XYZ file of C-alpha atoms in Angstrom:
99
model
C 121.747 156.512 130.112
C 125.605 156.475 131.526
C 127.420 153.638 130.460
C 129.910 151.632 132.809
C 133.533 150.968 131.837
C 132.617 147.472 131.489
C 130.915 148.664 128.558
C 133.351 150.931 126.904
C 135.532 147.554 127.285
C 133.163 145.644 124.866
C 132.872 148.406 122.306
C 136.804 148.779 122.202
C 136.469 144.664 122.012
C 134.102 145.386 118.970
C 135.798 147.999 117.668
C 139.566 146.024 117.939
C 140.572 149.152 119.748
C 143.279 148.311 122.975
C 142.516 151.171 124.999
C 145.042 151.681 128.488
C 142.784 152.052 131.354
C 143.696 155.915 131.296
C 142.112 156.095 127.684
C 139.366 153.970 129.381
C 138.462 156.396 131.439
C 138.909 159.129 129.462
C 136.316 157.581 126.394
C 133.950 156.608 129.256
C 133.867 160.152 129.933
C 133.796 161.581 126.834
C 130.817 159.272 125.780
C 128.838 159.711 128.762
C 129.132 163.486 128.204
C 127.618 162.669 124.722
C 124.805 160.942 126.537
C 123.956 164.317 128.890
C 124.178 166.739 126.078
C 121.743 164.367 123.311
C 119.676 163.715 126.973
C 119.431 167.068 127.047
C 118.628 168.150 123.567
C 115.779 165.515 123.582
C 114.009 167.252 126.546
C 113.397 170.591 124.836
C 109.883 170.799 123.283
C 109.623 171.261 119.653
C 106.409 170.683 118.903
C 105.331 173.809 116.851
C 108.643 174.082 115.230
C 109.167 174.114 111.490
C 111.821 172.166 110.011
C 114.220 174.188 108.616
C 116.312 174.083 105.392
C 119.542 175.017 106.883
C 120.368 176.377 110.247
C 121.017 179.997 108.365
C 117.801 180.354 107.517
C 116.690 180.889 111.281
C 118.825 184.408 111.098
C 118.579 185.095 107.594
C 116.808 184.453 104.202
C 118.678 181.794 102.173
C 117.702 181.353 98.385
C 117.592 177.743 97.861
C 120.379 176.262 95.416
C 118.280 173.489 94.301
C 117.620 173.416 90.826
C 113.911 173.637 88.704
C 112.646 169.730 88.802
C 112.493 169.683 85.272
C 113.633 167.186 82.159
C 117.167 168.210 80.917
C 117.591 164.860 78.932
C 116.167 163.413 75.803
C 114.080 160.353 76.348
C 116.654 157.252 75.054
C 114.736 154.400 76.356
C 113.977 152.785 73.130
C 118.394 152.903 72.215
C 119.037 151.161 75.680
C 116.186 148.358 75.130
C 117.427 147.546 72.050
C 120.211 145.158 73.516
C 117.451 143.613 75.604
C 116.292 140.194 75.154
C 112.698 140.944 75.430
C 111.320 143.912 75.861
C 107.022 144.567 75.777
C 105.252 147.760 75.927
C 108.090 149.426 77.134
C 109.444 147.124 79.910
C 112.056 144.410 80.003
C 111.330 141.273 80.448
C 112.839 138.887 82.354
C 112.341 134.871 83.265
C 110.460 134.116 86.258
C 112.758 133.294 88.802
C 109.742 132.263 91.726
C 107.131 129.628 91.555
């Protein structure tokens, strides 16, 4: 997909960029080399390929810095729906706004 310097003109339009034709023809370059390499990237095969975590972790093991998925706070629901209107079993509730 190459673009045409007709349309590097409308995305400097949409951008309110005034490019000088040399810039012109430098961005149309630029972007169109964009195209080739993601054209390129999207040809390789990677079916069979694992996601990975970071790119690191292709060379080297990388302990994860995520921390245990557990409850660090104390349960305050019942102190923040006290300044509710109306609040039943638990949940706020609110006037119905659709017929």
């Amino acid at each position: 997909m190459a673009l045409t310097s007709d349309d590097v003109s409308r995305i400097a339009h949409l951008a309110r960029l005034e490019l000088q034709p040399a810039e012109q023809a430098a961005m149309l370059a630029q972007i169109n080399g964009f195209f080739s390499i993601v054209e390129q990237m999207s040809a390789v095969d990677t079916s069979g390929v694992e996601p990975l975590y970071t790119p690191l972790s292709a060379v080297s093991e990388v302990a994860l810095r995520l921390r245990e998925d557990v409850v660090t706070e104390a349960d305050q629901r019942t102190l923040h729906q006290r300044s509710a209107p109306v609040v039943e079993d638990g949940l706020y509730l609110v006037p119905k706004v659709i017929e």
